[in-house]
Short mmCIF file of N, CA, C and O in Angstrom, two decimals:
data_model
loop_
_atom_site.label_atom_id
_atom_site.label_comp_id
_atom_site.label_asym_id
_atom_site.label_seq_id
_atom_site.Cartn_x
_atom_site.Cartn_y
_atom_site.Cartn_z
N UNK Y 1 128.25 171.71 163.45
CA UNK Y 1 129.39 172.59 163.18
C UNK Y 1 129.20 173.91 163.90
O UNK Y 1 128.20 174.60 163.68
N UNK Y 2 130.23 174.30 164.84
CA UNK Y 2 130.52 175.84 165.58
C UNK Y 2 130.45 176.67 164.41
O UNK Y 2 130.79 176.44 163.25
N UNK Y 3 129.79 177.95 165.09
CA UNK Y 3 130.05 179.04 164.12
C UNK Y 3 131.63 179.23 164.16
O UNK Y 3 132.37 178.62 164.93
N UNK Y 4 132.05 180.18 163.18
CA UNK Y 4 133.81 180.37 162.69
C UNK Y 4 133.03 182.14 161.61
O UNK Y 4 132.55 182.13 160.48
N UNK Y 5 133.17 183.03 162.31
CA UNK Y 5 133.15 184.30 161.60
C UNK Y 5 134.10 184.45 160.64
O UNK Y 5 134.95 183.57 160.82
N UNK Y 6 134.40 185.22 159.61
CA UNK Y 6 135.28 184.84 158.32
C UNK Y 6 136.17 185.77 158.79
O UNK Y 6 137.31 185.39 158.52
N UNK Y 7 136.16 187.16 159.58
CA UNK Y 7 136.91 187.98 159.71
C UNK Y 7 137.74 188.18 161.37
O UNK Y 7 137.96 189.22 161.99
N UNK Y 8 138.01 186.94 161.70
CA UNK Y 8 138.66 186.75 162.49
C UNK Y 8 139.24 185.54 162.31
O UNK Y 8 138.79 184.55 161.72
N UNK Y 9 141.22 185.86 163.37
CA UNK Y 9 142.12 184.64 162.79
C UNK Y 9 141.80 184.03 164.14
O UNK Y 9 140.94 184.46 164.90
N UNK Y 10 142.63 182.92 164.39
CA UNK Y 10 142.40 181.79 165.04
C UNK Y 10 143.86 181.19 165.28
O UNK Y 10 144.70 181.03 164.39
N UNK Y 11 144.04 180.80 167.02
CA UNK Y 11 145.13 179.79 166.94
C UNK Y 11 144.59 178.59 166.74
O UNK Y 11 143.44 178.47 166.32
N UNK Y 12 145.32 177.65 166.99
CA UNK Y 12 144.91 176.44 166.80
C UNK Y 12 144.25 175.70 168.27
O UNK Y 12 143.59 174.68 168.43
N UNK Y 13 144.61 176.43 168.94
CA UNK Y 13 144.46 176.05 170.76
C UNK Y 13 142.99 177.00 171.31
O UNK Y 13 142.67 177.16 172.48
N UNK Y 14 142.16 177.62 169.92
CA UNK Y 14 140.92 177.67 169.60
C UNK Y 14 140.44 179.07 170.51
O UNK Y 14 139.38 179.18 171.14
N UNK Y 15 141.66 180.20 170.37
CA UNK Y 15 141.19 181.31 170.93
C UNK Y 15 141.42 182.25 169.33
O UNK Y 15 142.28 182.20 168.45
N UNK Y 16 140.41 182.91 169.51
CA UNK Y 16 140.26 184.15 168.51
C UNK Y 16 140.80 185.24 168.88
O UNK Y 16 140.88 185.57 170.07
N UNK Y 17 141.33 186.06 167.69
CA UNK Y 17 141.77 187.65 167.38
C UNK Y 17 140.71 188.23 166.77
O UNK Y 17 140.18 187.61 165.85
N UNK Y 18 140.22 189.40 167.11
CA UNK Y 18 139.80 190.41 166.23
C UNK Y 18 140.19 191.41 165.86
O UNK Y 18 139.57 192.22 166.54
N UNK Y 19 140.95 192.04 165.06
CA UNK Y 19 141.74 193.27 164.50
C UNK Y 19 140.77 194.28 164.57
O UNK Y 19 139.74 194.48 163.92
N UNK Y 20 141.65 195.21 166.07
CA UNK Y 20 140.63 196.49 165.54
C UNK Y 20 141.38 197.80 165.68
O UNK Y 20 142.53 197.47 165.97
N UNK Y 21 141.29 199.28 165.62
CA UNK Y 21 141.74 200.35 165.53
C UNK Y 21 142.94 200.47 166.55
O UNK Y 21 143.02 200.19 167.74
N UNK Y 22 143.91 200.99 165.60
CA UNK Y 22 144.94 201.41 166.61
C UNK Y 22 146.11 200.28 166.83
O UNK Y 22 147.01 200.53 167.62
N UNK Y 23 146.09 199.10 166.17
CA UNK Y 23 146.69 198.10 166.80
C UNK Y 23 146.05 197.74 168.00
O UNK Y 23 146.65 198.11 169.01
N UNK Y 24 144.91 197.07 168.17
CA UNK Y 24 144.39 196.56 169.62
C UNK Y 24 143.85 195.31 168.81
O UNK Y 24 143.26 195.40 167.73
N UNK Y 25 144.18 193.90 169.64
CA UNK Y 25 143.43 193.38 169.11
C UNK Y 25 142.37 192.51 170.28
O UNK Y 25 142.77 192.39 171.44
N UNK Y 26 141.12 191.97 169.89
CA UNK Y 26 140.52 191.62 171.00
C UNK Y 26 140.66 190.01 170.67
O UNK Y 26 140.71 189.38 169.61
N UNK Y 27 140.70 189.51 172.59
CA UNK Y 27 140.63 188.06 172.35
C UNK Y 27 139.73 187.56 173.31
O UNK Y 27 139.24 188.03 174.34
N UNK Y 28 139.57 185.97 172.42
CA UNK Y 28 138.30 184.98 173.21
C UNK Y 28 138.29 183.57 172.75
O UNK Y 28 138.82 183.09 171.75
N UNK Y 29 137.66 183.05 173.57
CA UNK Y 29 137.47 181.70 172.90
C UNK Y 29 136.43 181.32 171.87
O UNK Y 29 135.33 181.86 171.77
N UNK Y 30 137.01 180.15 170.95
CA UNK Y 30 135.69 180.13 169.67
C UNK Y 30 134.54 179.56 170.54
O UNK Y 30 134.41 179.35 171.75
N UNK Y 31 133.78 179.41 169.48
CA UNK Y 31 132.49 178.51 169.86
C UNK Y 31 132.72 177.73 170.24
O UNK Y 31 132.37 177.54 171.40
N UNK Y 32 133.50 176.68 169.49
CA UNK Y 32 133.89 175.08 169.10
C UNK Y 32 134.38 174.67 170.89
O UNK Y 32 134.03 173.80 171.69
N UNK Y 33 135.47 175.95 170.94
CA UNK Y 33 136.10 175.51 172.36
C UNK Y 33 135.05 176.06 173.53
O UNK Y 33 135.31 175.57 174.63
N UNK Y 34 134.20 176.75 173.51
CA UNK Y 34 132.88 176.60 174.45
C UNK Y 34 132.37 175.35 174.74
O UNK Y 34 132.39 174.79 175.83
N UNK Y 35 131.78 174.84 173.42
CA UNK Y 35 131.40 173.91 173.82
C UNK Y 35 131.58 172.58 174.19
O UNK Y 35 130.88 171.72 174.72
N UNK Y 36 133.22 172.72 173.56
CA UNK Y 36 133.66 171.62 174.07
C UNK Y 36 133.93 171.48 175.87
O UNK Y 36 133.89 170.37 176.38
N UNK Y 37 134.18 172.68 176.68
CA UNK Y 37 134.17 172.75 177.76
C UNK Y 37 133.03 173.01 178.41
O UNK Y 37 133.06 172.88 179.63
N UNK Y 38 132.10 173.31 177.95
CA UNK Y 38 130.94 173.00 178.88
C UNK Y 38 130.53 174.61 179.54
O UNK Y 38 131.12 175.65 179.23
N UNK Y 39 129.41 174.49 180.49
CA UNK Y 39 129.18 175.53 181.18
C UNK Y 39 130.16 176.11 182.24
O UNK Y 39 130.35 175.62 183.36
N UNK Y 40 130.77 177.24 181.70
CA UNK Y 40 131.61 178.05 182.30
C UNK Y 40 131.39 178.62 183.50
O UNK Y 40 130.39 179.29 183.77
N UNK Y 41 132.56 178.32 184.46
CA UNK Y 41 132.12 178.92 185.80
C UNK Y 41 132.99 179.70 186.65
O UNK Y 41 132.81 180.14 187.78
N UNK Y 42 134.01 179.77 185.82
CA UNK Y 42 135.04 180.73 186.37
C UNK Y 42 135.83 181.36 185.20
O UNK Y 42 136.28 180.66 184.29
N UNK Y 43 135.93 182.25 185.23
CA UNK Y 43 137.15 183.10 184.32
C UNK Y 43 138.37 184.17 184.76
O UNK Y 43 137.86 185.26 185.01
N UNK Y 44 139.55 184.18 184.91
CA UNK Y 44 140.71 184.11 185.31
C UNK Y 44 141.16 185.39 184.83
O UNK Y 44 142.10 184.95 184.16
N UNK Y 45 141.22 186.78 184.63
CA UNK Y 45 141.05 187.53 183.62
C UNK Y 45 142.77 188.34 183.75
O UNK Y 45 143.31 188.57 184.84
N UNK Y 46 143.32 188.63 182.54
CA UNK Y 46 144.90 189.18 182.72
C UNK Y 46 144.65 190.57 183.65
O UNK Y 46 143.63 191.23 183.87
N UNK Y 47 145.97 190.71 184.08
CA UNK Y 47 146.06 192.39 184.62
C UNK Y 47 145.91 193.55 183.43
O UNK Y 47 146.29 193.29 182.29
N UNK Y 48 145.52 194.44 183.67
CA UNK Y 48 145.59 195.56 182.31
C UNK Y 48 146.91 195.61 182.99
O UNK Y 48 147.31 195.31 184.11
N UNK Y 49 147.63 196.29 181.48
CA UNK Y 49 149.17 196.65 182.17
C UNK Y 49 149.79 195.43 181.67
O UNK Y 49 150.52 195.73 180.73
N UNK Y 50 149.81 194.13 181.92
CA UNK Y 50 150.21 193.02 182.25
C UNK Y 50 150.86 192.72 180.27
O UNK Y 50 150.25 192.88 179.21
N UNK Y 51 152.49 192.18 180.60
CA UNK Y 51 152.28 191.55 178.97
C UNK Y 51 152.11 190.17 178.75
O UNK Y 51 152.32 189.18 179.45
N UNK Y 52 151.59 190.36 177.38
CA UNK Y 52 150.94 189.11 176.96
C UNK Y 52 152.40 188.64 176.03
O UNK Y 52 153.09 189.54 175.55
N UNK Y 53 152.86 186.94 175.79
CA UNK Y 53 153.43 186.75 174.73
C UNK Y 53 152.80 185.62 173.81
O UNK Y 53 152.63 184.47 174.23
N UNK Y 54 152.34 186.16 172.10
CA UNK Y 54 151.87 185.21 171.81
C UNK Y 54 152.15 183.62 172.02
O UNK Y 54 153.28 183.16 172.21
N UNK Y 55 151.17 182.99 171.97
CA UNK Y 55 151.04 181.29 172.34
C UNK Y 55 151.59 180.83 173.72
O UNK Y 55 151.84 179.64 173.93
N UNK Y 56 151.80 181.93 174.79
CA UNK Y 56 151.84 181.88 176.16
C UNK Y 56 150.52 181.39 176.55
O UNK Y 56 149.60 181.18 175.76
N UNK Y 57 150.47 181.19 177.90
CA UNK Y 57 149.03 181.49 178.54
C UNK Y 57 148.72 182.95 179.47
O UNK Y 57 149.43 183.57 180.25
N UNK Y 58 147.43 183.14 179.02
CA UNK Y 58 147.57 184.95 179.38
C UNK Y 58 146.20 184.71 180.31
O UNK Y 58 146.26 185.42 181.31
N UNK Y 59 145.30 184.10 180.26
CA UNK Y 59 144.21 183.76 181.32
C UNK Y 59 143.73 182.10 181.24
O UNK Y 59 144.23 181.23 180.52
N UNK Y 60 142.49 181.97 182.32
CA UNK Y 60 141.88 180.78 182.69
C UNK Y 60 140.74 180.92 182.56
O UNK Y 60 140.09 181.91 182.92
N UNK Y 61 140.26 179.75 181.93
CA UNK Y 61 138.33 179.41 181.82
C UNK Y 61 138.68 178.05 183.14
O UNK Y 61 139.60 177.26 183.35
N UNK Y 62 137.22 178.41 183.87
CA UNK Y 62 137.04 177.02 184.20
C UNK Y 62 135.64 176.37 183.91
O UNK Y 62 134.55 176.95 183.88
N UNK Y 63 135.84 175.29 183.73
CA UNK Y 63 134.12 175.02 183.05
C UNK Y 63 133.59 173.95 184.53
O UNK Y 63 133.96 173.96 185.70
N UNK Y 64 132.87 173.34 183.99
CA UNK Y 64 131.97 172.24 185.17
C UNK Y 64 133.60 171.38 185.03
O UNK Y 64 134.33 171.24 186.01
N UNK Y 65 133.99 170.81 183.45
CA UNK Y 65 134.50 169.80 183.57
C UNK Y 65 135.71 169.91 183.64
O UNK Y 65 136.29 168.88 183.98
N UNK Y 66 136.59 171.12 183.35
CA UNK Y 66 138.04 170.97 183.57
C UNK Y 66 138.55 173.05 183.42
O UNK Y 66 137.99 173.96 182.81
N UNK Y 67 139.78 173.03 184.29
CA UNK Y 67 140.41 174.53 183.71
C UNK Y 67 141.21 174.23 182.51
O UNK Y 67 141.74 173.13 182.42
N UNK Y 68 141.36 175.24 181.43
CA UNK Y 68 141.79 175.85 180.80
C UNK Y 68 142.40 176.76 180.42
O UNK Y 68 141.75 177.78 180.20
N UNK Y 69 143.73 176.78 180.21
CA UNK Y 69 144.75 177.92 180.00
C UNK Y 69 143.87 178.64 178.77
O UNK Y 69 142.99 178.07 178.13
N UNK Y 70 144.31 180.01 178.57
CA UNK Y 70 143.85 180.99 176.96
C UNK Y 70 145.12 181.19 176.98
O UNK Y 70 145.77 181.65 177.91
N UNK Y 71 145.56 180.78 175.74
CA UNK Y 71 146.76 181.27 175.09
C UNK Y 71 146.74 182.80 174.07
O UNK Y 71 145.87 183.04 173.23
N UNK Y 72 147.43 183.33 174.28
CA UNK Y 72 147.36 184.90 173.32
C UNK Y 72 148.10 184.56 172.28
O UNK Y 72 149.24 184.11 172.24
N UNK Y 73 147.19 184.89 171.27
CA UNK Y 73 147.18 184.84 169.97
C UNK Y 73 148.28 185.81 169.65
O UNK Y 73 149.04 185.62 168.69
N UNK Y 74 148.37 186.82 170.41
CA UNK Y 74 149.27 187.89 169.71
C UNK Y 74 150.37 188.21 171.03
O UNK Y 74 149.99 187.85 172.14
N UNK Y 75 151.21 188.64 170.96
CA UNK Y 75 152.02 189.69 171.93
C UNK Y 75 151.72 190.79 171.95
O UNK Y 75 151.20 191.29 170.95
N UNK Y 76 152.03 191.80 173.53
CA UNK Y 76 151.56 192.93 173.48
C UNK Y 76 151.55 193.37 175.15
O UNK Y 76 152.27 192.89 176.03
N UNK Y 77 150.58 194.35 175.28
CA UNK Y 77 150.30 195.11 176.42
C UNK Y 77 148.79 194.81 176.56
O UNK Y 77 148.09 195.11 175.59
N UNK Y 78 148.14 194.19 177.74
CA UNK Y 78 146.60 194.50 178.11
C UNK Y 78 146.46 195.84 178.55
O UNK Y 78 147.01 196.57 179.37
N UNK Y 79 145.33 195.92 177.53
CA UNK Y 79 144.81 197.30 177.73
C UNK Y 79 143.43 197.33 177.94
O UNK Y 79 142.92 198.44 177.80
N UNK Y 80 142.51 196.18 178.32
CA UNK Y 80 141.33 196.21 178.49
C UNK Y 80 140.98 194.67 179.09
O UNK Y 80 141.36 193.63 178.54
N UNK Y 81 140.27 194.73 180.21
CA UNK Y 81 139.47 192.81 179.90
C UNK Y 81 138.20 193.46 180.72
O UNK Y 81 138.11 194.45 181.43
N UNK Y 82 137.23 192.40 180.27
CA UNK Y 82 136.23 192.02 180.14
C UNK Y 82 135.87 191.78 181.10
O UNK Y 82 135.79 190.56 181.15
N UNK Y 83 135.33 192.52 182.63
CA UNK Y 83 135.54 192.62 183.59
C UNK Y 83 133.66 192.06 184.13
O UNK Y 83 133.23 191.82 185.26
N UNK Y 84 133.13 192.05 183.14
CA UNK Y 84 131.20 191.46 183.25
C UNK Y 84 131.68 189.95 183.60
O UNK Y 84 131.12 189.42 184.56
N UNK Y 85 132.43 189.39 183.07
CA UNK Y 85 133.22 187.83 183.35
C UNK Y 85 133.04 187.26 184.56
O UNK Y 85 132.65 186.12 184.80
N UNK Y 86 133.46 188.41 185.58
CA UNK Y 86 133.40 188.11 186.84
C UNK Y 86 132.05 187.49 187.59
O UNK Y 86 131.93 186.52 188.34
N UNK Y 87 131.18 188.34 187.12
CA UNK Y 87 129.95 187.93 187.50
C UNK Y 87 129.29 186.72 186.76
O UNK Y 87 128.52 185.91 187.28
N UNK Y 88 129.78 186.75 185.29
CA UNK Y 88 128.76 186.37 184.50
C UNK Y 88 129.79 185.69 183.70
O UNK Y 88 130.01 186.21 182.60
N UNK Y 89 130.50 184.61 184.02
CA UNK Y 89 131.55 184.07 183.21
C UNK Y 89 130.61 183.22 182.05
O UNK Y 89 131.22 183.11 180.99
N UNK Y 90 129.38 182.65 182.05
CA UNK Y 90 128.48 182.05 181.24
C UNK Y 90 128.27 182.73 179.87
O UNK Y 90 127.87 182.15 178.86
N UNK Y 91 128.61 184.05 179.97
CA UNK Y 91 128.32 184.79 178.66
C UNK Y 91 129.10 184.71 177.76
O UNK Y 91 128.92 185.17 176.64
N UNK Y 92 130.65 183.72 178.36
CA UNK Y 92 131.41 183.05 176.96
C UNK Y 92 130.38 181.88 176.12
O UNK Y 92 130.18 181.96 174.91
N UNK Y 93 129.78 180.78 177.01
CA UNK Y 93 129.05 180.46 176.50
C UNK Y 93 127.89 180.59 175.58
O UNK Y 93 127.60 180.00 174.54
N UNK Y 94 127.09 181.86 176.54
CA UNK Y 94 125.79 182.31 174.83
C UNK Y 94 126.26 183.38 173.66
O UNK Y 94 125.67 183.83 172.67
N UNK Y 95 127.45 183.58 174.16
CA UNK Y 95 128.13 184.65 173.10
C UNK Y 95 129.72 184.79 173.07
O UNK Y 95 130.31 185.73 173.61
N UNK Y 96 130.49 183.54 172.23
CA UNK Y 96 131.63 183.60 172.66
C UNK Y 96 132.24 184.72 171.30
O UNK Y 96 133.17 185.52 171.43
N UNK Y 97 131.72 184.57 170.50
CA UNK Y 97 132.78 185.80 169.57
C UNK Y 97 131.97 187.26 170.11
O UNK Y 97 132.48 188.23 169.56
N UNK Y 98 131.19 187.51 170.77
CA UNK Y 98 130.66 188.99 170.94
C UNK Y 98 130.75 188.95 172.16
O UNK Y 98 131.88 188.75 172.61
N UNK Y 99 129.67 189.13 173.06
CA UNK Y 99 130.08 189.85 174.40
C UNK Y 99 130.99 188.71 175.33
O UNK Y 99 130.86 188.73 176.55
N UNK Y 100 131.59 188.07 174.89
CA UNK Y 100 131.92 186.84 175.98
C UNK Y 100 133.40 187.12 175.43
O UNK Y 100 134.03 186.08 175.57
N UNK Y 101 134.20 188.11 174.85
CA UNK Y 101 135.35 188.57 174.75
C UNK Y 101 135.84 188.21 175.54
O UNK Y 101 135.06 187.64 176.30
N UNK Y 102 137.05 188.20 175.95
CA UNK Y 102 138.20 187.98 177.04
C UNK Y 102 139.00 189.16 177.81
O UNK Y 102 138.91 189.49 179.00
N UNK Y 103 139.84 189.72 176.71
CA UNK Y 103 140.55 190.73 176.70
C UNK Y 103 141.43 191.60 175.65
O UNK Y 103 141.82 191.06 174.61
N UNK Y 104 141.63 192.51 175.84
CA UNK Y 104 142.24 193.21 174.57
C UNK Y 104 143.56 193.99 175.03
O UNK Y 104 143.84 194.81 175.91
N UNK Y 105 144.37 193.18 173.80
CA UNK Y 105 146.07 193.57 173.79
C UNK Y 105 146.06 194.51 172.52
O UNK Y 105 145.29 194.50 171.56
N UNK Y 106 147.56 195.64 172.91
CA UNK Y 106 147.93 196.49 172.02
C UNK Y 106 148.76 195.73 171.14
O UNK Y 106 149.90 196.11 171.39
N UNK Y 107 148.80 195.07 170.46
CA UNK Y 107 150.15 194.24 169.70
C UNK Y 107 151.45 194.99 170.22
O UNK Y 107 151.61 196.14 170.63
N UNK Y 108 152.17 194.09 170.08
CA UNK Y 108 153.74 194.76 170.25
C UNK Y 108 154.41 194.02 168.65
O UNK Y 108 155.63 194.14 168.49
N UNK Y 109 153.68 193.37 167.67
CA UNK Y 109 154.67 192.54 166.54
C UNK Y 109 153.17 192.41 165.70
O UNK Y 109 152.55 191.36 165.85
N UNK Y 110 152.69 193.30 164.96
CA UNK Y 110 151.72 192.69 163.95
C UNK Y 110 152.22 191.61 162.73
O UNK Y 110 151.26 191.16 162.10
N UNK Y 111 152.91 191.35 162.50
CA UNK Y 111 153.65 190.31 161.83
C UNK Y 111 153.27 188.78 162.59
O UNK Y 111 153.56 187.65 162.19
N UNK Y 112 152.67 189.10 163.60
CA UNK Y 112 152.28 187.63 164.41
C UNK Y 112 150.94 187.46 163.73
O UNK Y 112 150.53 186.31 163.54
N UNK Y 113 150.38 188.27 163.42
CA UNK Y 113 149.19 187.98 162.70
C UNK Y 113 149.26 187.08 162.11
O UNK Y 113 148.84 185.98 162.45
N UNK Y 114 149.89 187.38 160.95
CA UNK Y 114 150.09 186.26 159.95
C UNK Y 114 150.52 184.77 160.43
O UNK Y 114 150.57 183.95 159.51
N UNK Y 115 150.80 184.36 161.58
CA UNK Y 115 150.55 183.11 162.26
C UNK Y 115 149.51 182.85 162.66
O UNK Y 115 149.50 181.77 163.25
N UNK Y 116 148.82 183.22 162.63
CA UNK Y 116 147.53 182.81 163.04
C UNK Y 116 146.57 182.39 161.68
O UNK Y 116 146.59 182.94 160.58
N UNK Y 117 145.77 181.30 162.08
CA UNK Y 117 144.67 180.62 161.16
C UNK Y 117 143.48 181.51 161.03
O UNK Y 117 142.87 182.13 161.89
N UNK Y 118 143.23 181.36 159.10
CA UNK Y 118 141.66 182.20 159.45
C UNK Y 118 140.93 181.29 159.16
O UNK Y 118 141.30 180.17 158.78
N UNK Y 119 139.51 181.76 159.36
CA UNK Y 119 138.47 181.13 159.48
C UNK Y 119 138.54 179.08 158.87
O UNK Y 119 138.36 177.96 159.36
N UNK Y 120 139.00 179.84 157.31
CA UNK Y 120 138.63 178.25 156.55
C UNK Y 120 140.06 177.19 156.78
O UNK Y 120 140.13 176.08 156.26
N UNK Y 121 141.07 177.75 157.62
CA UNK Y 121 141.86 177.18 158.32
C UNK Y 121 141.83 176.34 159.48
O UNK Y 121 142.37 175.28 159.81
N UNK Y 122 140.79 177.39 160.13
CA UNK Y 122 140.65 176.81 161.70
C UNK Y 122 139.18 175.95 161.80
O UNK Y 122 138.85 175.16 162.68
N UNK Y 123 138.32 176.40 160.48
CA UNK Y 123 137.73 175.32 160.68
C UNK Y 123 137.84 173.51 159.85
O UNK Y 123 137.11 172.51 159.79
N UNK Y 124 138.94 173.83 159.43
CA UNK Y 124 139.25 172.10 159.32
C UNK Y 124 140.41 171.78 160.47
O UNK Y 124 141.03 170.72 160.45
N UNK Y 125 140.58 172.56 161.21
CA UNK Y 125 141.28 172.00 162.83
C UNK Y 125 140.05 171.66 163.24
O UNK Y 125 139.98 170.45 163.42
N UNK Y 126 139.12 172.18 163.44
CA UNK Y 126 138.23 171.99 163.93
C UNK Y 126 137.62 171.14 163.23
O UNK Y 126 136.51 171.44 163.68
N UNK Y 127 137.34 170.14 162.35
CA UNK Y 127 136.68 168.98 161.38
C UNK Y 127 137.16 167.86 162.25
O UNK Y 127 136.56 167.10 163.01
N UNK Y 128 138.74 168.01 161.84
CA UNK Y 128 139.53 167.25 161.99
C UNK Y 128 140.19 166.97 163.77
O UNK Y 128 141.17 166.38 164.21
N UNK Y 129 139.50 167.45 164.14
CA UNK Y 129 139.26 167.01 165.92
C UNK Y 129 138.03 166.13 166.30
O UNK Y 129 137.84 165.25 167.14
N UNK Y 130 137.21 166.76 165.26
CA UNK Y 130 135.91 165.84 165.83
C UNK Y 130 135.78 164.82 164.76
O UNK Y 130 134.62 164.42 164.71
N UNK Y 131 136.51 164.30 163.94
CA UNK Y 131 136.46 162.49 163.81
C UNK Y 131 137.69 161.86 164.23
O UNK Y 131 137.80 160.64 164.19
#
């Protein structure tokens, strides 16, 4: 079983929110979806500036075995990404809820929150994928 932190929501398409000051929220992929893709070797990263609409696709992982759209959890404005990626796209892998972040949107609709899965939600998506 992937770790699943309790204080972060979750789509179902296995990218995380973290709620933090100001209306910003940060996003990434879970564990679960690390490892299901394998060793990461490219990452695709949004424009700052650029808007995001939730359950769009807002960037790309590519692993050994296939690319991957990241869908945004939330709508909004990029106001930050994760620009170590470039070099070091692997660090989604040894640390996907901490330094292997993605990028961070200003919300434009906190009410999207509440679409999103928390923890003991997303981890029976996650049960219930792997039988």
């Amino acid at each position: 079983m992937s770790e699943i932190p309790g204080d972060l929501k979750f789509n179902k398409t296995h990218e995380w929110a973290r709620v933090e000051d100001g209306g910003l929220v940060r996003v990434g992929i879970s564990d679960h979806a690390q490892a299901q893709l394998g060793d990461l070797v490219y990452v695709e990263l949004p424009e700052i500036g650029a808007s995001v609409t939730a359950g769009n696709a807002a960037a790309v992982v590519e692993s050994v075995k296939a690319a991957s759209d990241i869908y945004s959890p939330v709508s909004g404005e990029v106001v930050e990404v994760n620009e170590s990626l470039s070099d070091k796209p692997e660090t989604i892998n040894e640390d996907a809820f901490g330094e292997g972040w993605i990028y961070v949107v200003r919300m434009s609709d906190r009410a999207e929150l509440d679409q999103l899965l928390d923890a003991g939600a997303y981890e029976e998506v996650v049960e219930n994928e792997d039988h």
